[in-house]
PDB file of C-alpha atoms in Angstrom:
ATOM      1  CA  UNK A   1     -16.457 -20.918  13.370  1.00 86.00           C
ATOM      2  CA  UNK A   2     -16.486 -21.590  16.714  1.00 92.00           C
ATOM      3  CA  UNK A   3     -15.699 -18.321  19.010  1.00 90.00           C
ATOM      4  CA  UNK A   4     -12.126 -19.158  19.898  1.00 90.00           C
ATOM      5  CA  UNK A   5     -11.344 -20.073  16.146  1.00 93.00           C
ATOM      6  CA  UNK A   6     -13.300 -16.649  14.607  1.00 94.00           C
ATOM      7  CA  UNK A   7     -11.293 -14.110  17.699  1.00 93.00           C
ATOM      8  CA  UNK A   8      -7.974 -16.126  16.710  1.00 93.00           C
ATOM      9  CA  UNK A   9      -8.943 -15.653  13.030  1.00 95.00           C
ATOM     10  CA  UNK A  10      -9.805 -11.488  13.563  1.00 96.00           C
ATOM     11  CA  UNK A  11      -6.677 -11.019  15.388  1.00 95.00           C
ATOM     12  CA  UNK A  12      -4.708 -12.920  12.589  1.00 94.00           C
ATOM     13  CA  UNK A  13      -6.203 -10.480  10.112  1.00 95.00           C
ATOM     14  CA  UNK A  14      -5.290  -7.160  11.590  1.00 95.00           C
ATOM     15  CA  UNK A  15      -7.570  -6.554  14.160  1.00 95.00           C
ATOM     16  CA  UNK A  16      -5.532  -5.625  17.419  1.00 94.00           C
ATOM     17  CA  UNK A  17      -7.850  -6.846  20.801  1.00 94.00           C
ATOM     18  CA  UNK A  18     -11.229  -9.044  20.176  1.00 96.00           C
ATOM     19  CA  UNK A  19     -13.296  -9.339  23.597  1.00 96.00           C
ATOM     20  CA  UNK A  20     -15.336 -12.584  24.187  1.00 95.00           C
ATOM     21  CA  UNK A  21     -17.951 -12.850  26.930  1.00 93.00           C
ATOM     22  CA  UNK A  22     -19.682 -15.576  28.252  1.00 91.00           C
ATOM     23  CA  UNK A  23     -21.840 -14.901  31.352  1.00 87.00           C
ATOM     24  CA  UNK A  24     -20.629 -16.673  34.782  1.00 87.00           C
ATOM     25  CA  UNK A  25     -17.929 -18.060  32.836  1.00 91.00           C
ATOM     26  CA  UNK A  26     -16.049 -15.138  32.456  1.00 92.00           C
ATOM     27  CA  UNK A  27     -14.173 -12.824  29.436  1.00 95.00           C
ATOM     28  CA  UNK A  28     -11.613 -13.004  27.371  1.00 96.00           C
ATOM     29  CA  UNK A  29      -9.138 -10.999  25.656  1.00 96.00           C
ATOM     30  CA  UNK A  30      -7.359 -12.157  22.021  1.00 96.00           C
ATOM     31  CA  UNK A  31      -4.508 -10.501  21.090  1.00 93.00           C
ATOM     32  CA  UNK A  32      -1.667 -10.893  18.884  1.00 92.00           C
ATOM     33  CA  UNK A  33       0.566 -11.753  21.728  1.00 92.00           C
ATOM     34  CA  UNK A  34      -2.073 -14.101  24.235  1.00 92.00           C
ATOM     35  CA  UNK A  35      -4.816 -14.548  25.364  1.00 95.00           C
ATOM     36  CA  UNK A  36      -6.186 -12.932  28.883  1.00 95.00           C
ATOM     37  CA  UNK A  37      -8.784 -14.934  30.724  1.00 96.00           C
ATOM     38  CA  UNK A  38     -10.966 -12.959  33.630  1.00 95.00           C
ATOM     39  CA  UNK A  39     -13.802 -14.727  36.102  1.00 94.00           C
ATOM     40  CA  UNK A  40     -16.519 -13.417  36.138  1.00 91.00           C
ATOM     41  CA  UNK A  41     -17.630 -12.173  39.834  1.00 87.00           C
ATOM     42  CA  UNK A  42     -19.884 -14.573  41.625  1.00 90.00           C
ATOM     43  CA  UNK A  43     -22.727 -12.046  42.548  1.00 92.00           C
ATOM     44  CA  UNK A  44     -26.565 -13.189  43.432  1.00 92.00           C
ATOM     45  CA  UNK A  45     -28.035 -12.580  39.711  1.00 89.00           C
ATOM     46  CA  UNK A  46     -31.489 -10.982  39.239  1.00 88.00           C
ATOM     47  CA  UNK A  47     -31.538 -10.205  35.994  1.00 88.00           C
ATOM     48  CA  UNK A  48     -28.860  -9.992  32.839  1.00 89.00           C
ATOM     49  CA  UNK A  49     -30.648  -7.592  30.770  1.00 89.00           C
ATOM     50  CA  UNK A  50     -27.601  -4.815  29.652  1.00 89.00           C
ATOM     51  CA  UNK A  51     -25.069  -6.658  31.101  1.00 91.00           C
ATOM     52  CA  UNK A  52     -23.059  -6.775  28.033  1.00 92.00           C
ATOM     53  CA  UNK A  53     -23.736  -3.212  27.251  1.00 92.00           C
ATOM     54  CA  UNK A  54     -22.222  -2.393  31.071  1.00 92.00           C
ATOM     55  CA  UNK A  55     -19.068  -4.599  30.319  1.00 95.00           C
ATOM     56  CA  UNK A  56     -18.286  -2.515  27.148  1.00 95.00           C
ATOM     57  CA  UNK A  57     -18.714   0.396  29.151  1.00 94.00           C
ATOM     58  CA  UNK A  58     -16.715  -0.749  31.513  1.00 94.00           C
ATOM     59  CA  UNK A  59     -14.185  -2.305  29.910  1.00 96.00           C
ATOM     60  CA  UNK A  60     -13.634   1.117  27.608  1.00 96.00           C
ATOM     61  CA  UNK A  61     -13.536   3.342  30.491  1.00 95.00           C
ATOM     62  CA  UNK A  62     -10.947   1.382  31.713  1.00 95.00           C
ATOM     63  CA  UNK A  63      -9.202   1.427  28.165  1.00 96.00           C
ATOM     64  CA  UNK A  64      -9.104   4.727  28.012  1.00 96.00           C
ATOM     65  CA  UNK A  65      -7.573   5.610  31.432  1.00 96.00           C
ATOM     66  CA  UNK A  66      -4.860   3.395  29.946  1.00 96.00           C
ATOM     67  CA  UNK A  67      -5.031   0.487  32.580  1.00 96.00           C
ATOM     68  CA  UNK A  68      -3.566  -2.569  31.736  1.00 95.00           C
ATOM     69  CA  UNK A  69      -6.002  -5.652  29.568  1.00 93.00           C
ATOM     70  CA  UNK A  70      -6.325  -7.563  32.369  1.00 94.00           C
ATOM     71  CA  UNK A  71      -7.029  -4.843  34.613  1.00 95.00           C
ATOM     72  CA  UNK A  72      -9.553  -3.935  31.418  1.00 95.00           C
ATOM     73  CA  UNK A  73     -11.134  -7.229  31.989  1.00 95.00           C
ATOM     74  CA  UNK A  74     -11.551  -6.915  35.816  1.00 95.00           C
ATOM     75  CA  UNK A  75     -13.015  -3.570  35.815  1.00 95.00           C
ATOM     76  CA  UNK A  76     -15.657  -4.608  32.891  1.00 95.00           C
ATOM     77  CA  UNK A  77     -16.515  -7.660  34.929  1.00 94.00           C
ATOM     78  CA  UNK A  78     -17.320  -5.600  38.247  1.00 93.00           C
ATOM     79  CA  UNK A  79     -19.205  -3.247  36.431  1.00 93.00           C
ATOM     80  CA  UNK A  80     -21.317  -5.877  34.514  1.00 92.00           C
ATOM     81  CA  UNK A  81     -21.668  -7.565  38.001  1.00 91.00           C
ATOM     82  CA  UNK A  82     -23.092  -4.124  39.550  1.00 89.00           C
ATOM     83  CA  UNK A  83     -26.021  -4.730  36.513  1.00 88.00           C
ATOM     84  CA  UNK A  84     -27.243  -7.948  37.109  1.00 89.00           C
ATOM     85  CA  UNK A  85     -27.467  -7.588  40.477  1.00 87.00           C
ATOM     86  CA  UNK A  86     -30.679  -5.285  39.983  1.00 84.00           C
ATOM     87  CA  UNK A  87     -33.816  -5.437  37.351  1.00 79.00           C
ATOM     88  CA  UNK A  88     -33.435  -3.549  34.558  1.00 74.00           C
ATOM     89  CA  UNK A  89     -30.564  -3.126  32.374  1.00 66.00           C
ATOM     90  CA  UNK A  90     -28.778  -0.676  34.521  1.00 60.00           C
ATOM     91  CA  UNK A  91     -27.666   0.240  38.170  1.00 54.00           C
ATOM     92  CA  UNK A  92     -30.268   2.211  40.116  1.00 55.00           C
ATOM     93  CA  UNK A  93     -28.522   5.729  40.235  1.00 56.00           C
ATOM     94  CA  UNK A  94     -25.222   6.806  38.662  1.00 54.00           C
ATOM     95  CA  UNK A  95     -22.282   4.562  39.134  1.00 56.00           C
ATOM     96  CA  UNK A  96     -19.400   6.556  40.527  1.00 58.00           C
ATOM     97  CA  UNK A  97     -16.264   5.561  38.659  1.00 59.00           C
ATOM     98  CA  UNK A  98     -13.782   7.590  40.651  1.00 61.00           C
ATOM     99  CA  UNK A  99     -14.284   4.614  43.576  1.00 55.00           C
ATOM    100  CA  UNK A 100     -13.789   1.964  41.112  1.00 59.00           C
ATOM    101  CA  UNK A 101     -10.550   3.100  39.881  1.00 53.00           C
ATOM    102  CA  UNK A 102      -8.186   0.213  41.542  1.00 55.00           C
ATOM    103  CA  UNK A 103     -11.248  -2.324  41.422  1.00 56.00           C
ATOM    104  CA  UNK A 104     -10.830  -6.232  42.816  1.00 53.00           C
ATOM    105  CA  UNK A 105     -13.285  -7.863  41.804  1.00 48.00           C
ATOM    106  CA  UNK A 106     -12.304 -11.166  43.539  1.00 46.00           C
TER     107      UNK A 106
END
């Protein structure tokens, strides 16, 4: 299956929100209700390595402060953008969250 048809087919069978990344082109959100598109940030890139791993982290903290999906989406996207914006597959230093709390990422 191609990526739309196997999120449309996970949320069909139960599974409440299915995340799907793709790089520069941005993320998306399937749930039983729509579909939530986010850009990703246009950042100079130096290297992807974790950037996934930061948009999960990202996009959970954000989950679990109860923000909206799309605001879900966003924050994960800034976050991931902090990443690949350095070498290695983190930020240099702790990221404080606290001043990413009402994050535009546009």
């Amino acid at each position: 299956m191609e990526w739309e048809e196997g999120s449309s087919f996970l949320v069909d069978r139960g599974i409440p929100m299915v995340v799907v990344t793709n790089g520069r082109e941005g993320a998306r959100l399937f749930t039983e209700k729509n579909v939530i598109f986010s850009p990703a940030k246009t950042v100079p890139t130096i290297d992807t390595t974790g950037a996934g791993d930061n948009f999960a982290a990202g996009f959970i903290t954000s989950y679990i402060r109860g923000e909206k999906p799309e605001d879900c989406l966003k924050f994960a996207n800034h976050i991931a953008s902090l990443c690949v914006q350095k070498m290695g597959g983190s930020t240099s230093g702790k990221i404080d969250l606290s001043s990413c709390s009402n994050v535009n990422p546009n």
